[in-house]
């Protein structure tokens, strides 16, 4: 019932993730539009945004929605805002986020510098090896953890350690920027709704007064005819 009429291929789905239909500008406008429609107070929505931005800094790809939701619950923020804010992590920003986090984490852990191209390669090789190990359960193929082990110590751990401070400051910055903007928008929206309500009330009262006047004139006409 809810399936697509013409299913898309995995390649097309990947291309849409890299560059969504309508472009990133349209996707960004959609996120902003949805954030505007959220009913919670500005501070609660902003907390959700901070949680989503922080989650997008972590190396738990595929689980950013889950992590953002848990952080939003812990911060008493809006969960939908947190999910929308994970849009901060996208194919355009991920290379920058990953490079900063891995380099900072390597420096904190006292490891060697990791070239940016090795980060993507490490994720790719580890994913392929994990999938191969899963397939080995149903085949005579041998299980190997060489690439996964190197990835864990060389990339994942520095990424995990290094993402905390940049992610924290990015989340705080997102909160500080979003809170006044959303609060101002909500005040303006409430003001417009009040103005519309007052305009409708005045129109309703004018209509009632007009009907009462017409009824009074009609009654007066009937009385005049009865007197004649």
Coordinates of N, CA and C in Angstrom, one line a residue:
X1 N 0.8 -1.2 0.0 CA 0.0 0.0 0.0 C 0.9 1.3 0.0
X2 N 2.0 1.2 0.8 CA 2.8 2.4 0.9 C 4.1 2.3 0.1
X3 N 4.2 1.3 -0.7 CA 5.4 1.1 -1.6 C 5.3 2.0 -2.8
X4 N 6.5 2.3 -3.3 CA 6.6 3.2 -4.5 C 6.1 2.4 -5.7
X5 N 5.5 3.1 -6.6 CA 4.9 2.5 -7.8 C 6.1 2.0 -8.7
X6 N 7.2 2.7 -8.7 CA 8.3 2.3 -9.5 C 9.5 2.3 -8.6
X7 N 9.9 1.2 -8.0 CA 11.0 1.1 -7.1 C 12.3 1.6 -7.7
X8 N 13.1 2.3 -6.9 CA 14.4 2.8 -7.4 C 15.5 1.9 -7.1
X9 N 16.5 1.9 -7.8 CA 17.7 1.0 -7.6 C 18.5 1.5 -6.5
X10 N 19.5 0.6 -6.0 CA 20.4 1.0 -4.9 C 21.3 2.2 -5.4
X11 N 21.7 2.1 -6.7 CA 22.5 3.2 -7.2 C 21.8 4.5 -7.2
X12 N 20.5 4.5 -7.6 CA 19.8 5.7 -7.7 C 19.5 6.3 -6.2
X13 N 19.3 5.3 -5.3 CA 19.1 5.8 -3.9 C 20.4 6.4 -3.3
X14 N 21.5 5.8 -3.7 CA 22.8 6.4 -3.3 C 23.0 7.8 -3.8
X15 N 22.7 7.9 -5.1 CA 22.9 9.2 -5.8 C 21.9 10.3 -5.2
X16 N 20.7 9.9 -4.8 CA 19.8 10.8 -4.2 C 20.3 11.2 -2.8
X17 N 21.0 10.3 -2.1 CA 21.5 10.6 -0.8 C 22.6 11.6 -1.0
X18 N 23.5 11.4 -2.0 CA 24.5 12.4 -2.2 C 24.0 13.7 -2.7
X19 N 23.0 13.7 -3.6 CA 22.5 14.9 -4.2 C 21.0 14.7 -4.3
X20 N 20.2 15.1 -3.3 CA 18.7 14.8 -3.3 C 18.0 15.5 -4.5
X21 N 16.8 15.0 -4.8 CA 16.0 15.5 -5.9 C 15.7 17.0 -5.6
X22 N 15.9 17.9 -6.5 CA 15.7 19.3 -6.2 C 16.9 20.0 -5.7
X23 N 17.9 19.3 -5.3 CA 19.1 19.9 -4.8 C 19.1 20.1 -3.3
X24 N 20.3 20.5 -2.8 CA 20.4 20.7 -1.3 C 19.7 21.9 -0.9
X25 N 19.6 22.9 -1.7 CA 18.8 24.1 -1.3 C 17.4 23.8 -1.0
X26 N 16.8 23.0 -1.9 CA 15.4 22.6 -1.6 C 15.3 21.8 -0.4
X27 N 16.2 20.8 -0.2 CA 16.2 20.0 1.0 C 16.3 20.8 2.2
X28 N 17.2 21.8 2.2 CA 17.4 22.7 3.3 C 16.2 23.5 3.7
X29 N 15.5 24.0 2.6 CA 14.2 24.7 2.8 C 13.2 23.8 3.4
X30 N 13.1 22.6 3.0 CA 12.2 21.6 3.6 C 12.4 21.4 5.1
X31 N 13.7 21.3 5.5 CA 14.0 21.1 6.9 C 13.6 22.4 7.7
X32 N 13.9 23.5 7.2 CA 13.5 24.8 7.9 C 12.0 24.9 8.0
X33 N 11.3 24.5 6.9 CA 9.8 24.6 6.9 C 9.3 23.7 8.0
X34 N 9.8 22.5 8.1 CA 9.3 21.5 9.1 C 9.6 22.0 10.5
X35 N 10.8 22.6 10.7 CA 11.2 23.1 12.0 C 10.2 24.3 12.4
X36 N 9.8 25.1 11.5 CA 8.9 26.2 11.8 C 7.5 25.7 12.2
X37 N 7.2 24.5 11.8 CA 5.8 24.0 12.1 C 5.8 23.2 13.4
X38 N 6.9 23.0 14.1 CA 6.9 22.3 15.3 C 6.2 23.1 16.4
X39 N 5.4 22.4 17.2 CA 4.5 23.1 18.2 C 5.2 23.5 19.5
X40 N 6.4 22.9 19.8 CA 7.0 23.1 21.1 C 7.6 24.5 21.2
X41 N 8.0 24.9 22.5 CA 8.6 26.2 22.7 C 10.0 26.2 22.0
X42 N 10.5 27.4 21.8 CA 11.8 27.6 21.0 C 12.9 26.9 21.7
X43 N 13.0 26.9 23.1 CA 14.2 26.3 23.7 C 14.1 24.8 23.6
X44 N 13.0 24.2 23.6 CA 12.9 22.7 23.4 C 13.2 22.3 22.0
X45 N 12.8 23.1 21.0 CA 13.2 22.8 19.6 C 14.7 22.9 19.4
X46 N 15.2 24.0 20.0 CA 16.7 24.3 19.9 C 17.5 23.2 20.6
X47 N 17.0 22.6 21.7 CA 17.7 21.5 22.3 C 17.7 20.3 21.4
X48 N 16.6 20.1 20.7 CA 16.6 19.0 19.7 C 17.6 19.2 18.6
X49 N 17.6 20.4 18.1 CA 18.6 20.8 17.0 C 20.0 20.5 17.5
X50 N 20.3 20.9 18.7 CA 21.7 20.7 19.3 C 22.0 19.2 19.3
X51 N 21.0 18.4 19.8 CA 21.2 17.0 19.8 C 21.5 16.4 18.5
X52 N 20.7 16.8 17.5 CA 20.9 16.3 16.1 C 22.2 16.7 15.5
X53 N 22.7 17.9 15.7 CA 24.0 18.4 15.2 C 25.1 17.6 15.9
X54 N 25.0 17.4 17.2 CA 26.1 16.6 17.9 C 26.1 15.2 17.3
X55 N 24.9 14.6 17.2 CA 24.9 13.2 16.7 C 25.5 13.0 15.3
X56 N 25.4 14.1 14.5 CA 25.9 14.0 13.1 C 27.5 14.0 13.1
X57 N 28.1 14.4 14.3 CA 29.5 14.4 14.4 C 30.1 13.0 14.7
X58 N 29.3 12.1 15.2 CA 29.8 10.8 15.7 C 30.0 9.9 14.5
X59 N 30.8 8.9 14.7 CA 31.1 7.9 13.6 C 30.1 6.8 13.5
X60 N 29.0 6.9 14.2 CA 28.0 5.8 14.2 C 27.0 6.0 13.0
X61 N 27.6 5.9 11.8 CA 26.8 6.1 10.6 C 25.7 5.0 10.5
X62 N 24.5 5.5 10.2 CA 23.3 4.5 10.1 C 22.6 4.5 11.4
X63 N 23.2 5.1 12.5 CA 22.5 5.2 13.8 C 22.4 6.6 14.3
X64 N 22.6 7.6 13.4 CA 22.5 9.0 13.9 C 21.1 9.4 14.3
X65 N 20.0 8.8 13.7 CA 18.7 9.1 14.1 C 18.4 8.5 15.5
X66 N 18.9 7.3 15.8 CA 18.7 6.7 17.1 C 19.5 7.5 18.2
X67 N 20.7 7.9 17.9 CA 21.5 8.6 18.8 C 20.9 10.0 19.1
X68 N 20.5 10.7 18.0 CA 19.9 12.0 18.1 C 18.6 12.0 19.0
X69 N 17.8 10.9 18.8 CA 16.6 10.8 19.6 C 16.9 10.6 21.1
X70 N 17.9 9.7 21.3 CA 18.2 9.5 22.7 C 18.8 10.7 23.4
X71 N 19.6 11.5 22.7 CA 20.1 12.7 23.2 C 19.0 13.8 23.4
X72 N 18.1 13.8 22.5 CA 17.0 14.8 22.6 C 16.1 14.4 23.9
X73 N 15.9 13.1 24.1 CA 15.2 12.7 25.3 C 15.9 13.1 26.6
X74 N 17.2 12.9 26.6 CA 18.1 13.2 27.7 C 18.1 14.7 28.0
X75 N 18.0 15.5 26.9 CA 18.1 17.0 27.1 C 16.7 17.6 27.2
X76 N 15.6 16.7 27.1 CA 14.2 17.2 27.1 C 14.0 18.1 25.9
X77 N 14.5 17.7 24.8 CA 14.3 18.5 23.6 C 13.3 17.8 22.6
X78 N 13.0 18.5 21.5 CA 12.1 18.0 20.6 C 12.8 16.9 19.7
X79 N 12.2 15.7 19.7 CA 12.8 14.6 19.0 C 12.8 14.8 17.5
X80 N 11.7 15.3 17.0 CA 11.6 15.5 15.5 C 12.6 16.6 15.1
X81 N 12.8 17.6 15.9 CA 13.8 18.6 15.6 C 15.2 18.0 15.6
X82 N 15.5 17.0 16.5 CA 16.7 16.3 16.5 C 16.9 15.5 15.2
X83 N 15.9 14.8 14.8 CA 16.0 14.0 13.6 C 16.3 14.9 12.4
X84 N 15.6 16.0 12.3 CA 15.8 16.9 11.2 C 17.2 17.6 11.2
X85 N 17.7 17.8 12.4 CA 19.0 18.4 12.5 C 20.1 17.5 12.1
X86 N 19.9 16.2 12.1 CA 21.0 15.3 11.6 C 21.3 15.6 10.1
X87 N 20.4 16.4 9.5 CA 20.7 16.8 8.1 C 22.0 17.6 8.1
X88 N 22.4 18.1 9.2 CA 23.7 18.9 9.3 C 24.8 18.0 8.8
X89 N 24.7 16.7 9.0 CA 25.7 15.7 8.5 C 25.2 15.2 7.2
X90 N 25.9 15.6 6.1 CA 25.5 15.2 4.8 C 26.8 15.0 4.0
X91 N 26.7 14.5 2.7 CA 27.9 14.3 1.9 C 28.8 15.5 1.7
X92 N 28.2 16.7 2.0 CA 29.1 17.9 1.8 C 29.9 18.2 3.1
X93 N 29.2 18.0 4.2 CA 29.9 18.3 5.5 C 30.7 17.1 6.1
X94 N 30.3 15.9 5.8 CA 30.9 14.7 6.4 C 32.4 14.7 6.2
X95 N 33.0 15.0 5.0 CA 34.4 15.0 4.8 C 35.1 15.9 5.8
X96 N 34.5 17.1 6.0 CA 35.1 18.1 6.9 C 35.0 17.6 8.4
X97 N 33.8 17.1 8.7 CA 33.6 16.6 10.1 C 34.5 15.4 10.4
X98 N 34.6 14.5 9.5 CA 35.5 13.3 9.7 C 36.9 13.7 9.8
X99 N 37.4 14.6 8.9 CA 38.8 15.0 9.0 C 39.2 15.7 10.3
X100 N 38.3 16.6 10.7 CA 38.6 17.4 11.9 C 38.6 16.4 13.1
X101 N 37.5 15.5 13.2 CA 37.4 14.6 14.3 C 38.5 13.6 14.4
X102 N 38.9 13.0 13.3 CA 40.0 12.0 13.3 C 41.3 12.6 13.6
X103 N 41.6 13.8 13.0 CA 42.9 14.4 13.3 C 43.0 14.9 14.8
X104 N 41.9 15.4 15.3 CA 41.9 15.8 16.7 C 42.0 14.6 17.6
X105 N 41.3 13.6 17.3 CA 41.3 12.4 18.1 C 42.7 11.7 18.1
X106 N 43.3 11.7 16.9 CA 44.7 11.1 16.8 C 45.7 11.9 17.6
X107 N 45.5 13.2 17.6 CA 46.4 14.1 18.4 C 46.1 13.8 19.9
X108 N 44.9 13.7 20.3 CA 44.6 13.4 21.8 C 45.1 12.0 22.2
X109 N 45.0 11.1 21.3 CA 45.5 9.7 21.6 C 47.0 9.5 21.4
X110 N 47.6 10.5 20.8 CA 49.1 10.4 20.6 C 49.4 9.5 19.4
X111 N 48.5 9.4 18.5 CA 48.7 8.6 17.3 C 49.2 9.4 16.1
X112 N 49.5 8.8 15.0 CA 50.0 9.5 13.8 C 48.8 10.1 13.1
X113 N 49.2 11.1 12.3 CA 48.1 11.8 11.5 C 47.5 10.9 10.4
X114 N 46.2 10.9 10.3 CA 45.5 10.1 9.3 C 45.1 11.0 8.1
X115 N 45.6 10.6 6.9 CA 45.2 11.4 5.7 C 43.7 11.3 5.5
X116 N 43.1 12.4 5.0 CA 41.6 12.3 4.8 C 41.2 11.2 3.9
X117 N 42.0 10.9 2.8 CA 41.5 9.8 1.9 C 41.5 8.5 2.6
X118 N 42.3 8.3 3.6 CA 42.4 7.0 4.3 C 41.1 6.8 5.2
X119 N 40.4 7.9 5.5 CA 39.2 7.7 6.4 C 38.1 7.0 5.6
X120 N 37.9 7.5 4.4 CA 36.9 6.9 3.5 C 37.3 5.5 3.1
X121 N 38.5 5.3 2.8 CA 39.0 4.0 2.5 C 38.9 3.0 3.6
X122 N 39.2 3.5 4.9 CA 39.0 2.6 6.0 C 37.6 2.2 6.3
X123 N 36.6 3.1 6.1 CA 35.2 2.8 6.3 C 34.8 1.8 5.2
X124 N 35.3 2.0 4.0 CA 34.9 1.1 2.9 C 35.4 -0.3 3.1
X125 N 36.7 -0.4 3.4 CA 37.3 -1.8 3.6 C 36.7 -2.5 4.8
X126 N 36.4 -1.8 5.9 CA 35.8 -2.4 7.1 C 34.4 -2.9 6.8
X127 N 33.6 -2.0 6.0 CA 32.3 -2.4 5.6 C 32.3 -3.7 4.8
X128 N 33.2 -3.7 3.8 CA 33.3 -4.9 2.9 C 33.7 -6.1 3.7
X129 N 34.6 -6.0 4.6 CA 35.0 -7.1 5.4 C 33.9 -7.6 6.3
X130 N 33.2 -6.7 7.0 CA 32.1 -7.1 7.8 C 31.0 -7.8 7.0
X131 N 30.7 -7.3 5.8 CA 29.7 -8.0 5.0 C 30.2 -9.4 4.6
X132 N 31.5 -9.5 4.3 CA 32.1 -10.8 3.9 C 32.0 -11.7 5.1
X133 N 32.3 -11.3 6.3 CA 32.2 -12.2 7.4 C 30.8 -12.6 7.7
X134 N 29.8 -11.7 7.5 CA 28.4 -12.1 7.6 C 28.1 -13.2 6.6
X135 N 28.5 -13.0 5.3 CA 28.2 -14.0 4.3 C 28.9 -15.3 4.5
X136 N 30.1 -15.2 5.3 CA 30.8 -16.5 5.5 C 30.1 -17.4 6.4
X137 N 29.1 -16.9 7.1 CA 28.3 -17.8 8.0 C 27.5 -18.8 7.2
X138 N 27.2 -18.4 5.9 CA 26.4 -19.3 5.1 C 27.2 -19.9 3.9
X139 N 28.5 -19.8 4.0 CA 29.4 -20.3 2.9 C 30.7 -20.8 3.6
X140 N 31.5 -21.5 2.8 CA 32.8 -22.0 3.3 C 33.9 -20.9 3.4
X141 N 33.6 -19.7 3.0 CA 34.6 -18.7 3.1 C 35.1 -18.4 4.5
X142 N 36.4 -18.0 4.6 CA 37.0 -17.8 5.9 C 36.7 -16.4 6.4
X143 N 36.6 -16.3 7.7 CA 36.4 -15.1 8.4 C 37.7 -14.3 8.6
X144 N 37.7 -13.0 8.4 CA 38.9 -12.2 8.6 C 38.5 -10.9 9.3
X145 N 39.3 -10.5 10.3 CA 39.1 -9.3 11.0 C 40.2 -8.3 10.9
X146 N 41.1 -8.5 9.9 CA 42.3 -7.7 9.8 C 41.9 -6.2 9.5
X147 N 41.1 -6.0 8.4 CA 40.8 -4.6 8.1 C 39.9 -4.0 9.2
X148 N 39.1 -4.7 9.8 CA 38.2 -4.2 10.8 C 39.0 -3.8 12.0
X149 N 40.0 -4.6 12.4 CA 40.9 -4.3 13.5 C 41.7 -3.0 13.3
X150 N 42.3 -2.9 12.1 CA 43.0 -1.7 11.8 C 42.2 -0.5 11.7
X151 N 41.0 -0.7 11.2 CA 40.0 0.5 11.1 C 39.7 0.9 12.5
X152 N 39.4 0.0 13.4 CA 39.0 0.3 14.8 C 40.1 1.1 15.5
X153 N 41.3 0.7 15.4 CA 42.4 1.4 16.1 C 42.9 2.6 15.4
X154 N 42.9 2.6 14.1 CA 43.5 3.7 13.3 C 42.5 4.8 13.0
X155 N 41.2 4.5 12.8 CA 40.3 5.5 12.4 C 39.1 5.7 13.4
X156 N 38.5 4.6 13.7 CA 37.2 4.7 14.5 C 37.4 5.3 15.9
X157 N 38.4 4.8 16.6 CA 38.7 5.3 18.0 C 39.1 6.8 18.0
X158 N 40.0 7.2 17.1 CA 40.3 8.6 17.0 C 39.1 9.4 16.6
X159 N 38.3 8.9 15.7 CA 37.1 9.6 15.3 C 36.1 9.7 16.5
X160 N 35.9 8.7 17.3 CA 35.0 8.7 18.4 C 35.5 9.6 19.5
X161 N 36.8 9.6 19.8 CA 37.3 10.5 20.8 C 37.4 12.0 20.3
X162 N 37.7 12.1 19.1 CA 37.9 13.5 18.5 C 36.6 14.2 18.2
X163 N 35.5 13.5 18.1 CA 34.3 14.1 17.7 C 33.6 14.8 18.8
X164 N 33.9 14.4 20.0 CA 33.2 14.9 21.2 C 33.2 16.4 21.4
X165 N 34.4 17.0 21.4 CA 34.6 18.4 21.6 C 34.1 19.2 20.5
X166 N 34.5 18.9 19.2 CA 33.9 19.7 18.1 C 32.4 19.6 18.0
X167 N 31.9 18.3 18.2 CA 30.4 18.1 18.2 C 29.7 18.9 19.3
X168 N 30.3 19.0 20.5 CA 29.7 19.7 21.6 C 29.6 21.2 21.2
X169 N 30.7 21.8 20.8 CA 30.7 23.2 20.4 C 29.8 23.5 19.3
X170 N 29.7 22.6 18.3 CA 28.8 22.8 17.2 C 27.4 22.7 17.7
X171 N 27.1 21.8 18.6 CA 25.7 21.7 19.1 C 25.3 22.9 19.9
X172 N 26.3 23.4 20.7 CA 26.0 24.6 21.5 C 25.8 25.8 20.6
X173 N 26.6 25.9 19.5 CA 26.5 27.0 18.6 C 25.1 26.9 17.9
X174 N 24.7 25.7 17.5 CA 23.4 25.5 16.9 C 22.3 26.0 17.8
X175 N 22.4 25.6 19.1 CA 21.4 26.0 20.0 C 21.3 27.6 20.1
X176 N 22.5 28.2 20.3 CA 22.5 29.6 20.5 C 22.0 30.4 19.3
X177 N 22.2 29.8 18.1 CA 21.7 30.5 16.9 C 20.2 30.2 16.6
X178 N 19.8 29.0 16.9 CA 18.4 28.6 16.6 C 17.4 29.2 17.6
X179 N 17.8 29.2 18.9 CA 16.8 29.6 19.9 C 16.2 31.0 19.7
X180 N 17.0 32.1 19.5 CA 16.4 33.4 19.3 C 15.7 33.5 17.9
X181 N 16.2 32.8 16.9 CA 15.5 32.8 15.6 C 14.1 32.2 15.7
X182 N 14.1 31.0 16.3 CA 12.8 30.3 16.4 C 11.8 31.1 17.3
X183 N 12.4 31.6 18.4 CA 11.5 32.4 19.4 C 10.9 33.6 18.7
X184 N 11.7 34.3 17.9 CA 11.3 35.5 17.2 C 10.2 35.1 16.1
X185 N 10.4 33.9 15.4 CA 9.5 33.5 14.5 C 8.1 33.1 15.1
X186 N 8.2 32.4 16.3 CA 7.0 32.0 17.0 C 6.2 33.2 17.5
X187 N 6.9 34.2 18.0 CA 6.2 35.5 18.4 C 5.5 36.1 17.3
X188 N 6.2 36.2 16.1 CA 5.6 36.8 15.0 C 4.4 36.0 14.5
X189 N 4.5 34.7 14.5 CA 3.4 33.9 14.1 C 2.2 34.0 15.0
X190 N 2.5 34.1 16.3 CA 1.4 34.3 17.3 C 0.7 35.6 17.1
X191 N 1.5 36.6 16.8 CA 1.0 38.0 16.6 C 0.1 38.0 15.4
X192 N 0.5 37.3 14.3 CA -0.3 37.2 13.1 C -1.6 36.5 13.3
X193 N -1.5 35.4 14.1 CA -2.7 34.6 14.4 C -3.7 35.5 15.2
X194 N -3.2 36.3 16.2 CA -4.1 37.1 17.0 C -4.7 38.2 16.1
X195 N -3.9 38.8 15.1 CA -4.4 39.8 14.2 C -5.5 39.2 13.3
X196 N -5.3 38.0 12.9 CA -6.3 37.3 12.0 C -7.6 37.1 12.9
X197 N -7.4 36.6 14.1 CA -8.5 36.3 15.0 C -9.3 37.6 15.2
X198 N -8.6 38.7 15.5 CA -9.3 40.0 15.8 C -10.0 40.5 14.5
X199 N -9.4 40.3 13.4 CA -10.1 40.7 12.1 C -11.3 39.9 11.9
X200 N -11.3 38.6 12.1 CA -12.4 37.8 11.9 C -13.5 38.1 13.0
X201 N -13.1 38.4 14.2 CA -14.1 38.8 15.2 C -14.8 40.1 14.9
X202 N -14.0 41.1 14.3 CA -14.6 42.3 13.9 C -15.6 42.1 12.7
X203 N -15.2 41.3 11.8 CA -16.1 41.0 10.7 C -17.3 40.3 11.2
X204 N -17.2 39.4 12.1 CA -18.4 38.7 12.7 C -19.3 39.6 13.4
X205 N -18.7 40.5 14.2 CA -19.5 41.5 14.9 C -20.2 42.5 13.9
X206 N -19.5 42.9 12.9 CA -20.1 43.8 11.9 C -21.2 43.1 11.1
X207 N -21.0 41.8 10.8 CA -22.1 41.0 10.2 C -23.3 40.9 11.1
X208 N -23.1 40.6 12.4 CA -24.2 40.5 13.3 C -25.0 41.9 13.4
X209 N -24.2 43.0 13.5 CA -24.8 44.3 13.6 C -25.6 44.6 12.3
X210 N -25.1 44.2 11.2 CA -25.8 44.5 9.9 C -27.1 43.7 9.8
X211 N -27.0 42.4 10.3 CA -28.2 41.6 10.3 C -29.3 42.2 11.3
X212 N -28.8 42.6 12.4 CA -29.7 43.2 13.4 C -30.3 44.5 12.9
X213 N -29.5 45.3 12.2 CA -30.1 46.5 11.6 C -31.1 46.2 10.5
X214 N -30.8 45.2 9.7 CA -31.8 44.8 8.6 C -33.0 44.2 9.2
X215 N -32.9 43.4 10.3 CA -34.1 42.9 11.0 C -34.9 44.0 11.6
X216 N -34.2 45.0 12.2 CA -34.9 46.1 12.8 C -35.7 46.9 11.7
X217 N -35.1 47.1 10.6 CA -35.7 47.9 9.5 C -36.9 47.1 9.0
X218 N -36.7 45.8 8.9 CA -37.8 44.9 8.4 C -39.0 45.0 9.4
X219 N -38.7 44.9 10.7 CA -39.8 45.0 11.7 C -40.5 46.3 11.7
X220 N -39.7 47.4 11.5 CA -40.3 48.7 11.4 C -41.2 48.9 10.2
X221 N -40.8 48.2 9.1 CA -41.6 48.3 7.9 C -42.9 47.6 8.1
X222 N -42.9 46.4 8.8 CA -44.1 45.7 9.0 C -45.0 46.5 9.9
X223 N -44.5 47.1 10.9 CA -45.3 47.9 11.8 C -46.0 49.1 11.1
X224 N -45.2 49.7 10.2 CA -45.7 50.9 9.4 C -46.9 50.4 8.6
X225 N -46.8 49.3 7.9 CA -47.8 48.8 7.1 C -49.1 48.4 7.9
X226 N -48.9 47.9 9.1 CA -50.0 47.5 9.9 C -50.7 48.8 10.4
X227 N -50.0 49.9 10.7 CA -50.6 51.1 11.1 C -51.5 51.7 10.0
X228 N -51.0 51.6 8.7 CA -51.8 52.1 7.6 C -52.9 51.2 7.2

